[in-house]
Short mmCIF file of C-alpha atoms and ligand atoms in Angstrom, two decimals:
data_model
loop_
_atom_site.label_atom_id
_atom_site.label_comp_id
_atom_site.label_asym_id
_atom_site.label_seq_id
_atom_site.Cartn_x
_atom_site.Cartn_y
_atom_site.Cartn_z
CA MET A 1 13.37 -1.12 -14.92
CA ASP A 2 11.16 1.30 -12.03
CA ALA A 3 9.90 -1.76 -10.74
CA PHE A 4 10.61 -4.99 -8.31
CA LEU A 5 9.75 -8.26 -9.31
CA VAL A 6 9.09 -9.96 -5.82
CA ARG A 7 7.60 -13.38 -5.76
CA GLY A 8 7.76 -14.90 -2.09
CA GLY A 9 9.69 -17.60 -0.45
CA GLY A 10 11.69 -19.00 1.63
CA PRO A 11 13.62 -17.52 5.18
CA LEU A 12 16.69 -14.55 4.11
CA ILE A 13 18.95 -16.07 5.79
CA GLY A 14 22.93 -14.58 5.72
CA ALA A 15 24.85 -11.29 6.27
CA VAL A 16 25.13 -7.98 4.60
CA ARG A 17 26.75 -5.17 5.62
CA VAL A 18 25.15 -1.67 5.46
CA SER A 19 26.40 1.80 3.42
CA GLY A 20 26.96 4.56 5.15
CA ALA A 21 23.72 6.37 6.56
CA LYS A 22 21.93 8.68 4.06
CA ASN A 23 20.69 10.85 5.94
CA SER A 24 24.08 11.72 7.60
CA ALA A 25 26.04 11.87 4.10
CA LEU A 26 23.43 14.45 2.65
CA LYS A 27 24.14 16.53 5.44
CA LEU A 28 28.40 16.17 5.26
CA LEU A 29 28.06 17.21 1.74
CA ALA A 30 26.20 20.40 2.21
CA ALA A 31 28.75 21.47 5.27
CA ALA A 32 31.54 20.89 2.84
CA LEU A 33 30.46 24.05 1.96
CA LEU A 34 31.83 25.98 4.91
CA ALA A 35 35.30 25.71 4.29
CA PRO A 36 37.62 25.79 1.46
CA GLY A 37 39.28 23.61 0.14
CA ARG A 38 39.55 19.26 -0.09
CA SER A 39 37.42 17.95 1.81
CA VAL A 40 37.33 14.18 1.61
CA ILE A 41 33.75 12.29 3.17
CA ARG A 42 33.93 7.83 3.02
CA ASN A 43 31.38 5.21 3.80
CA VAL A 44 29.12 7.61 1.18
CA PRO A 45 26.02 5.38 0.00
CA ASP A 46 26.07 4.59 -3.93
CA ILE A 47 22.60 6.55 -4.29
CA ALA A 48 20.56 8.90 -6.40
CA ASP A 49 20.13 11.16 -3.28
CA ILE A 50 23.60 11.65 -2.80
CA ALA A 51 24.11 11.89 -6.39
CA VAL A 52 21.47 14.31 -6.80
CA MET A 53 23.21 16.38 -3.94
CA GLY A 54 26.84 16.29 -5.87
CA LYS A 55 24.66 17.94 -8.70
CA VAL A 56 23.75 20.89 -6.48
CA LEU A 57 27.23 21.19 -4.81
CA GLU A 58 28.67 21.08 -8.59
CA HIS A 59 26.03 23.79 -8.96
CA LEU A 60 27.71 25.68 -6.52
CA GLY A 61 30.91 25.36 -8.05
CA VAL A 62 32.26 22.39 -5.88
CA GLY A 63 34.56 20.04 -7.81
CA VAL A 64 33.01 16.38 -7.14
CA ASP A 65 34.96 13.71 -7.17
CA ALA A 66 33.33 9.75 -6.03
CA ARG A 67 34.59 7.09 -6.19
CA ASP A 68 34.12 3.40 -4.17
CA GLY A 69 31.81 5.01 -1.70
CA VAL A 70 34.81 8.45 -1.67
CA LEU A 71 34.29 11.83 -1.93
CA THR A 72 36.36 14.25 -2.51
CA LEU A 73 34.57 17.70 -1.98
CA ASP A 74 37.00 20.47 -3.73
CA VAL A 75 35.40 23.81 -2.42
CA GLY A 76 36.83 27.06 -3.75
CA ASP A 77 37.16 30.91 -2.16
CA GLU A 78 34.39 31.79 -3.96
CA VAL A 79 30.91 29.34 -3.94
CA GLY A 80 27.44 29.99 -5.70
CA ASP A 81 24.10 31.47 -3.54
CA GLU A 82 21.83 29.75 -4.85
CA THR A 83 20.52 25.88 -6.26
CA PRO A 84 18.22 25.21 -9.22
CA ALA A 85 14.91 23.73 -9.19
CA HIS A 86 15.29 21.48 -10.85
CA LEU A 87 17.69 19.72 -8.77
CA VAL A 88 16.28 20.45 -5.41
CA SER A 89 12.63 18.80 -6.63
CA ARG A 90 14.13 15.75 -6.56
CA LEU A 91 15.79 16.20 -3.18
CA ARG A 92 14.23 17.69 -0.28
CA ALA A 93 17.47 17.78 1.87
CA SER A 94 18.89 20.11 -0.41
CA ILE A 95 17.03 23.13 1.63
CA VAL A 96 20.72 21.96 3.87
CA VAL A 97 22.94 24.41 1.88
CA LEU A 98 20.70 26.97 3.00
CA GLY A 99 22.80 27.42 6.26
CA PRO A 100 26.39 26.69 5.04
CA LEU A 101 25.57 28.83 2.42
CA LEU A 102 24.11 31.75 4.38
CA ALA A 103 27.35 31.66 6.36
CA ARG A 104 30.01 31.49 4.06
CA ARG A 105 28.02 33.50 1.56
CA GLY A 106 25.79 36.48 3.58
CA HIS A 107 23.21 35.22 0.94
CA VAL A 108 21.36 32.54 -0.59
CA ARG A 109 18.73 31.30 -2.64
CA VAL A 110 16.96 28.08 -2.35
CA ALA A 111 14.71 26.12 -4.42
CA THR A 112 11.90 25.27 -2.30
CA PRO A 113 12.20 21.46 -1.30
CA GLY A 114 10.99 18.87 -3.29
CA GLY A 115 11.66 15.04 -2.69
CA CYS A 116 9.56 12.81 -0.86
CA ASN A 117 5.81 13.06 -0.53
CA LEU A 118 5.76 12.65 2.96
CA GLY A 119 2.87 14.84 3.51
CA ASN A 120 3.44 18.78 4.39
CA ARG A 121 7.40 18.98 5.20
CA ALA A 122 7.63 22.67 6.18
CA ILE A 123 10.76 24.83 6.58
CA ASP A 124 9.54 27.20 9.02
CA LEU A 125 11.56 26.45 11.88
CA HIS A 126 14.74 26.34 9.58
CA LEU A 127 13.29 30.12 8.77
CA SER A 128 12.53 31.27 12.06
CA GLY A 129 15.51 29.71 13.27
CA LEU A 130 17.49 32.15 10.95
CA ALA A 131 16.12 34.82 11.00
CA ARG A 132 16.65 34.75 15.30
CA MET A 133 20.37 34.62 13.98
CA GLY A 134 20.06 37.39 11.70
CA ALA A 135 18.67 36.49 8.53
CA GLU A 136 16.70 38.62 6.95
CA ILE A 137 13.89 35.63 4.99
CA SER A 138 11.51 36.73 1.99
CA PHE A 139 9.97 34.24 -0.32
CA GLY A 140 9.38 34.54 -4.40
CA ALA A 141 7.15 31.94 -6.59
CA ASP A 142 9.17 28.79 -5.66
CA TYR A 143 12.56 29.87 -3.88
CA VAL A 144 13.04 31.32 -0.30
CA GLU A 145 16.02 33.82 -0.15
CA ALA A 146 17.94 34.16 2.92
CA ARG A 147 19.95 37.65 3.58
CA THR A 148 22.59 39.00 6.37
CA GLY A 149 25.29 41.35 7.35
CA GLY A 150 26.85 38.97 9.06
CA LEU A 151 25.53 35.92 11.07
CA ALA A 152 25.33 36.37 14.98
CA GLY A 153 24.69 33.53 17.35
CA ALA A 154 21.45 33.49 19.29
CA ASP A 155 19.12 31.55 21.47
CA ILE A 156 16.80 29.61 19.67
CA GLU A 157 14.34 26.88 21.52
CA LEU A 158 12.80 24.90 18.34
CA PRO A 159 9.19 23.93 19.34
CA TYR A 160 10.04 20.60 17.26
CA ALA A 161 12.92 18.46 17.63
CA SER A 162 13.62 19.18 13.65
CA VAL A 163 16.44 17.78 12.51
CA GLY A 164 17.03 19.62 9.23
CA ALA A 165 16.27 22.99 11.62
CA THR A 166 18.58 21.58 14.23
CA GLU A 167 21.17 20.63 10.91
CA ASN A 168 20.65 23.99 9.27
CA LEU A 169 20.96 25.71 12.61
CA LEU A 170 24.16 23.85 13.40
CA MET A 171 26.33 25.07 10.08
CA ALA A 172 25.03 28.61 10.27
CA ALA A 173 26.04 28.90 13.85
CA VAL A 174 29.82 27.59 13.62
CA THR A 175 30.89 30.67 12.57
CA ALA A 176 28.66 32.96 13.61
CA ALA A 177 30.16 36.16 15.84
CA GLY A 178 28.96 35.05 19.15
CA THR A 179 27.12 31.96 21.45
CA THR A 180 24.92 30.10 19.47
CA ARG A 181 22.24 27.87 21.90
CA ILE A 182 19.67 25.02 20.15
CA GLY A 183 17.14 23.98 22.46
CA ASN A 184 15.11 20.87 21.98
CA ALA A 185 17.63 19.63 19.12
CA ALA A 186 17.47 16.95 17.53
CA ARG A 187 19.29 13.68 18.88
CA GLU A 188 19.20 11.71 16.18
CA PRO A 189 22.86 9.89 15.31
CA GLU A 190 22.98 11.89 12.34
CA ILE A 191 23.51 15.03 14.13
CA VAL A 192 26.80 13.46 16.51
CA ASP A 193 28.10 13.07 13.02
CA LEU A 194 27.41 15.94 11.27
CA VAL A 195 28.75 17.30 14.54
CA ALA A 196 31.68 15.11 14.30
CA PHE A 197 32.57 16.31 10.94
CA LEU A 198 32.10 19.72 12.05
CA ARG A 199 34.46 19.66 14.87
CA ARG A 200 37.11 18.25 12.17
CA MET A 201 36.92 21.06 10.42
CA GLY A 202 37.73 23.54 14.02
CA ALA A 203 33.95 23.78 14.89
CA ASP A 204 32.96 24.00 18.80
CA VAL A 205 30.24 22.92 19.32
CA CYS A 206 28.74 20.44 22.64
CA GLY A 207 25.57 19.00 23.80
CA GLU A 208 25.16 16.84 20.05
CA GLY A 209 23.05 13.83 21.15
CA SER A 210 21.28 15.76 23.71
CA ASP A 211 18.72 17.99 23.67
CA GLU A 212 21.14 21.20 24.02
CA ILE A 213 23.53 22.00 21.94
CA VAL A 214 26.17 25.17 22.56
CA VAL A 215 28.29 26.32 19.54
CA THR A 216 30.70 29.19 20.01
CA GLY A 217 31.38 30.75 16.51
CA VAL A 218 34.52 30.63 15.57
CA GLY A 219 36.71 32.22 13.15
CA ALA A 220 36.93 30.30 9.82
CA LEU A 221 37.02 26.54 9.29
CA ARG A 222 39.44 24.28 7.78
CA PRO A 223 38.36 20.60 5.20
CA ALA A 224 38.11 17.70 6.87
CA ASP A 225 38.09 13.87 6.54
CA HIS A 226 35.73 12.09 7.61
CA THR A 227 33.99 8.38 7.65
CA VAL A 228 29.83 8.73 7.26
CA VAL A 229 28.60 6.69 10.64
CA GLY A 230 26.47 3.70 9.55
CA ASP A 231 22.66 3.84 7.89
CA ARG A 232 20.42 2.83 11.21
CA ILE A 233 16.96 2.89 8.92
CA GLU A 234 18.75 0.10 6.05
CA ALA A 235 20.39 -1.77 9.00
CA GLY A 236 16.56 -2.00 10.39
CA THR A 237 15.03 -2.17 7.08
CA TYR A 238 17.27 -5.94 7.20
CA ALA A 239 16.41 -7.00 10.65
CA VAL A 240 12.90 -6.88 10.10
CA ALA A 241 13.01 -8.67 6.64
CA ALA A 242 14.82 -11.15 8.62
CA ALA A 243 12.31 -11.52 11.55
CA LEU A 244 9.75 -11.22 8.92
CA THR A 245 10.77 -14.44 6.65
CA GLY A 246 11.89 -16.94 9.96
CA GLY A 247 15.29 -16.49 8.58
CA THR A 248 18.43 -15.29 10.55
CA ILE A 249 20.71 -11.90 9.25
CA ALA A 250 23.67 -10.43 10.25
CA VAL A 251 23.50 -6.88 9.40
CA ASP A 252 27.09 -5.35 9.56
CA GLY A 253 28.12 -1.54 9.96
CA VAL A 254 25.56 -0.19 12.39
CA ASP A 255 26.41 -0.15 15.99
CA PRO A 256 23.66 -1.71 17.80
CA GLY A 257 23.71 1.62 20.37
CA HIS A 258 21.77 3.84 17.23
CA LEU A 259 18.85 1.33 17.17
CA ARG A 260 17.62 0.86 20.55
CA MET A 261 14.06 1.25 20.40
CA VAL A 262 13.76 -1.01 17.34
CA LEU A 263 15.62 -4.06 18.69
CA SER A 264 13.29 -3.55 21.67
CA LYS A 265 10.33 -3.98 19.43
CA LEU A 266 12.03 -6.83 17.51
CA ARG A 267 12.48 -8.21 20.56
CA ALA A 268 8.95 -7.38 21.63
CA VAL A 269 7.02 -9.38 18.74
CA GLY A 270 9.68 -12.18 19.64
CA ALA A 271 12.43 -12.34 17.16
CA ARG A 272 16.02 -12.97 18.88
CA VAL A 273 18.26 -10.26 18.56
CA ASP A 274 22.41 -10.65 19.34
CA GLU A 275 24.48 -7.11 19.29
CA ARG A 276 27.88 -6.78 18.64
CA ALA A 277 30.29 -3.62 18.48
CA ASP A 278 29.83 -3.63 14.72
CA GLY A 279 25.95 -4.86 13.99
CA VAL A 280 23.03 -7.10 14.97
CA THR A 281 21.74 -10.24 14.26
CA VAL A 282 18.08 -11.20 13.80
CA SER A 283 16.43 -14.06 13.52
CA ALA A 284 12.91 -15.70 14.08
CA GLN A 285 10.81 -18.68 14.06
CA ALA A 286 7.05 -18.74 12.82
CA GLY A 287 4.85 -17.21 15.61
CA LEU A 288 5.72 -13.58 16.06
CA ARG A 289 3.75 -12.32 18.10
CA ALA A 290 1.96 -8.39 17.98
CA THR A 291 3.18 -5.58 19.53
CA ASP A 292 2.68 -1.04 20.15
CA ILE A 293 4.52 1.25 18.11
CA VAL A 294 5.19 5.03 18.80
CA THR A 295 7.45 7.25 16.00
CA LEU A 296 8.77 9.62 17.76
CA PRO A 297 11.98 11.71 17.31
CA TYR A 298 15.05 9.83 18.42
CA PRO A 299 15.58 8.51 20.67
CA GLY A 300 12.27 7.59 20.17
CA PHE A 301 10.80 5.01 17.37
CA PRO A 302 12.13 5.70 14.34
CA THR A 303 9.22 7.05 11.53
CA ASP A 304 11.63 5.64 8.93
CA LEU A 305 11.24 2.04 9.82
CA GLY A 306 6.97 2.59 10.38
CA ALA A 307 6.43 0.93 7.60
CA GLN A 308 8.33 -1.62 7.48
CA PHE A 309 7.54 -2.84 11.07
CA LEU A 310 3.26 -2.57 9.59
CA VAL A 311 4.07 -5.48 6.93
CA LEU A 312 6.38 -7.33 10.06
CA LEU A 313 3.07 -6.15 12.40
CA SER A 314 0.53 -8.36 9.53
CA GLN A 315 2.47 -11.18 10.00
CA ALA A 316 2.24 -11.14 13.73
CA TYR A 317 -0.28 -12.87 16.11
CA GLY A 318 -2.70 -10.43 17.45
CA THR A 319 -3.90 -7.05 17.26
CA SER A 320 -0.65 -4.24 17.28
CA MET A 321 -1.49 -0.44 16.96
CA LEU A 322 1.75 1.77 14.75
CA THR A 323 0.92 5.56 16.08
CA GLU A 324 2.89 8.11 13.55
CA ASN A 325 3.62 11.75 15.23
CA VAL A 326 6.22 12.40 12.80
CA PHE A 327 4.83 12.10 9.22
CA ASP A 328 1.22 13.00 8.04
CA ALA A 329 1.23 10.93 5.09
CA ARG A 330 3.55 7.52 6.53
CA PHE A 331 0.98 6.48 5.82
CA SER A 332 0.24 6.46 2.48
CA VAL A 333 1.34 2.54 2.36
CA LEU A 334 -1.41 1.39 3.95
CA ALA A 335 -3.63 1.25 0.71
CA GLU A 336 -0.90 -0.72 -0.87
CA LEU A 337 -0.77 -3.73 2.28
CA THR A 338 -4.62 -3.69 2.18
CA ARG A 339 -4.46 -4.68 -1.76
CA MET A 340 -1.67 -7.50 -0.84
CA GLY A 341 -4.17 -8.32 1.90
CA ALA A 342 -2.69 -6.68 5.13
CA ASP A 343 -5.25 -6.00 7.89
CA ILE A 344 -4.75 -2.54 8.46
CA SER A 345 -7.06 0.47 9.70
CA LEU A 346 -6.63 3.79 10.00
CA GLU A 347 -8.01 5.64 12.89
CA SER A 348 -6.62 8.84 12.30
CA HIS A 349 -2.82 8.49 13.53
CA HIS A 350 -3.23 5.28 14.77
CA ALA A 351 -2.77 2.51 12.60
CA VAL A 352 -4.49 -0.85 14.02
CA VAL A 353 -2.88 -4.15 12.57
CA ARG A 354 -4.73 -7.17 12.97
CA GLY A 355 -2.37 -10.15 12.10
CA PRO A 356 -1.50 -12.88 10.96
CA ARG A 357 -3.08 -12.44 7.41
CA THR A 358 -1.82 -14.56 4.52
CA LEU A 359 -0.41 -11.80 1.40
CA SER A 360 -1.11 -12.20 -1.86
CA GLY A 361 1.22 -10.39 -4.62
CA ALA A 362 -0.33 -7.56 -6.38
CA GLU A 363 0.58 -4.36 -8.46
CA VAL A 364 1.50 -1.72 -6.03
CA ARG A 365 3.55 0.94 -6.25
CA ALA A 366 6.16 2.75 -4.02
CA THR A 367 4.81 6.43 -2.83
CA ASP A 368 8.98 7.92 -0.99
CA LEU A 369 11.24 4.98 -0.18
CA ARG A 370 10.32 3.69 2.90
CA ALA A 371 6.87 2.03 1.43
CA GLY A 372 8.43 1.13 -1.38
CA ALA A 373 10.95 -0.65 0.71
CA ALA A 374 8.52 -1.80 2.80
CA LEU A 375 6.32 -3.34 -0.15
CA VAL A 376 9.78 -5.06 -1.50
CA LEU A 377 9.56 -6.84 2.02
CA ALA A 378 5.56 -7.52 1.91
CA GLY A 379 6.57 -9.37 -2.05
CA LEU A 380 9.28 -11.45 0.16
CA VAL A 381 6.43 -13.30 2.07
CA ALA A 382 3.13 -12.99 0.05
CA ASP A 383 1.54 -15.57 -2.14
CA GLY A 384 2.65 -15.60 -5.49
CA GLU A 385 4.19 -12.22 -7.29
CA ALA A 386 4.33 -8.79 -6.12
CA VAL A 387 5.59 -5.89 -8.78
CA VAL A 388 6.43 -2.92 -6.82
CA HIS A 389 6.19 -0.03 -9.27
CA ASP A 390 8.30 3.25 -8.84
CA ALA A 391 11.21 1.71 -7.91
CA HIS A 392 12.80 4.75 -8.37
CA HIS A 393 11.52 5.97 -4.92
CA ILE A 394 13.87 3.29 -3.67
CA ASP A 395 16.88 3.94 -5.14
CA ARG A 396 17.34 7.01 -3.42
CA GLY A 397 18.36 5.61 -0.08
CA TYR A 398 18.96 2.22 -0.43
CA THR A 399 22.21 0.44 -2.10
CA ASP A 400 21.11 -2.75 -4.32
CA PHE A 401 18.52 -3.30 -2.79
CA ALA A 402 17.50 -6.53 -4.74
CA ALA A 403 20.68 -7.45 -4.98
CA ARG A 404 21.50 -7.38 -1.28
CA LEU A 405 18.53 -9.42 -0.46
CA ARG A 406 18.98 -12.10 -3.23
CA ALA A 407 22.34 -12.28 -1.51
CA LEU A 408 20.45 -13.56 1.07
CA GLY A 409 17.87 -15.56 -0.28
CA GLY A 410 14.94 -13.79 -1.51
CA ASP A 411 13.80 -13.69 -4.87
CA VAL A 412 13.81 -10.13 -6.17
CA ARG A 413 14.62 -8.83 -9.45
CA ARG A 414 14.48 -5.24 -11.36
CA VAL A 415 12.48 -5.22 -14.47
CA ASP A 416 10.32 -2.84 -16.20
CA VAL A 417 6.78 -3.99 -16.89
CA PRO A 418 4.85 -1.33 -17.69
CA VAL A 419 2.09 -1.21 -15.17
CA GLY A 420 -0.73 -3.67 -15.56
CA ALA A 421 1.49 -5.81 -18.20
CA ALA A 422 2.07 -9.29 -17.74
CA VAL A 423 4.67 -9.84 -15.86
CA ARG A 424 7.43 -12.97 -16.61
C1 LIG B 1 14.50 13.65 8.25
O1 LIG B 1 14.01 14.50 7.90
C2 LIG B 1 14.89 12.95 7.55
N1 LIG B 1 15.41 13.24 6.72
C3 LIG B 1 13.84 11.42 7.65
O2 LIG B 1 14.22 10.46 6.74
C4 LIG B 1 13.61 11.91 8.90
O3 LIG B 1 11.79 11.11 8.94
C5 LIG B 1 12.90 12.31 9.93
O4 LIG B 1 14.27 13.22 9.52
C6 LIG B 1 12.68 12.92 11.02
O5 LIG B 1 13.74 11.76 11.41
C7 LIG B 1 17.01 13.31 6.06
O6 LIG B 1 17.65 13.90 6.82
C8 LIG B 1 17.25 13.86 4.61
P1 LIG B 1 12.71 16.62 10.16
P2 LIG B 1 14.24 16.21 8.02
O7 LIG B 1 12.70 18.43 10.27
O8 LIG B 1 14.78 16.86 8.20
C9 LIG B 1 7.63 19.15 10.86
C10 LIG B 1 13.99 9.11 4.82
O9 LIG B 1 13.20 8.26 4.86
N2 LIG B 1 8.51 20.31 10.45
O10 LIG B 1 12.16 16.17 12.04
O11 LIG B 1 12.69 16.88 7.33
C11 LIG B 1 7.72 17.77 8.97
O12 LIG B 1 7.22 18.40 8.39
C12 LIG B 1 13.39 10.29 5.24
O13 LIG B 1 15.41 8.66 4.86
C13 LIG B 1 7.83 21.26 10.21
O14 LIG B 1 6.70 21.52 11.15
O15 LIG B 1 12.34 15.53 9.75
C14 LIG B 1 7.63 17.01 9.67
O16 LIG B 1 5.99 16.66 9.72
C15 LIG B 1 11.88 11.05 5.36
N3 LIG B 1 8.81 22.52 10.34
C16 LIG B 1 8.42 16.64 10.98
O17 LIG B 1 8.64 17.97 11.38
C17 LIG B 1 10.31 22.59 10.44
O18 LIG B 1 10.99 23.51 9.81
C18 LIG B 1 9.50 16.50 11.44
O19 LIG B 1 10.59 17.20 10.28
C19 LIG B 1 10.69 21.34 10.04
C20 LIG B 1 10.00 20.35 10.60
#
């Protein structure tokens, strides 16, 4: 069933509860490797990436029991020290086992990451930081290897506030000898969630959420029980769906404080946004207006909502510009949106969107999970039928996407159609 069949229709109306954050849960699973014993992670999203990370952990000798969003991880006194290419090729994020395994085993060999094709997803900042902590790094044809006689705290200034590098260095530092300072650290809510888990495990960390994190190494960590923070990107996707379709959606299970810039841009285009402790309600009438967006590391506008906002801006009156500063392949969705009738031109890393333009259903292809979600949203306001192929990309980060949109009134179904076949 590797496609979504979407028919344009009316406004989406109702309520949706988002899952735990994919981009936190994946790292919490890796962090569990740091302590022998039984850790429990709750509110884990039921998505393909989690299933793959679970298999990576099992390959490392961890017992993984997944039940109703609760993952029970039995980490042995011995854990493996290498991850297989066939798993890592599907999940770039698996690179975050580098830090924990180096800390636990003093040696790790990770297949070079695959995952979504968002351009050159380097890991040089991860590796140079670990090298400063005493790791010897070497490369094979399709793997990277790190070895150490014992990690030592270091003063590390990240040239770019990389999320993954911050996470790997954090997890390497919590049991390193001495103090580690991570300057220009990533500030994402998922980093704060990871530190909350590490702290429950006995780690000594301060400064999370700011651009300077200081870790004082401790002798050993203990297993812990933690509930994953709500997924702000999934929440933002449904918030865009409300504004785009002129509907009203109560999005629950997310902290509005994690969506400041996104809510500000929804208000800028003319949507109404009501905030509450555990969610937001977004509504809009017709007549959205253009606005400009610049994607940046948190607390800037998240790159992971760029594609979805391009669809929204294609329906807004006027000319908008979305500038992408994080991933050089984020604009792969443009070609597909253009085929549906959007008027978007690319000038370097600026997408210029002229609207409103009527969209028409077409056979399109998801190139990454956020582009795929954006194309489904576009189908919701297009004339006729859209078929979004390679739906497996969307399954990586969205739980029950078709069912949740249908529950809101969207005409969205999973179908199994070869490319070019008539769609029924
Ligand atoms: C995380 O990716 C997220 N993935 C991404 O979400 C998200 O878009 C990104 O952070 C930014 O918020 C997960 O958490 C699993 P980065 P990550 O390290 O860690 C360059 C989604 O859709 N870079 O901040 O890879 C890199 O090439 C995904 O859920 C280096 O050059 O993000 C990229 O251009 C997509 N060298 C930029 O920095 C490095 O060593 C951002 O990377 C590391 C990164």
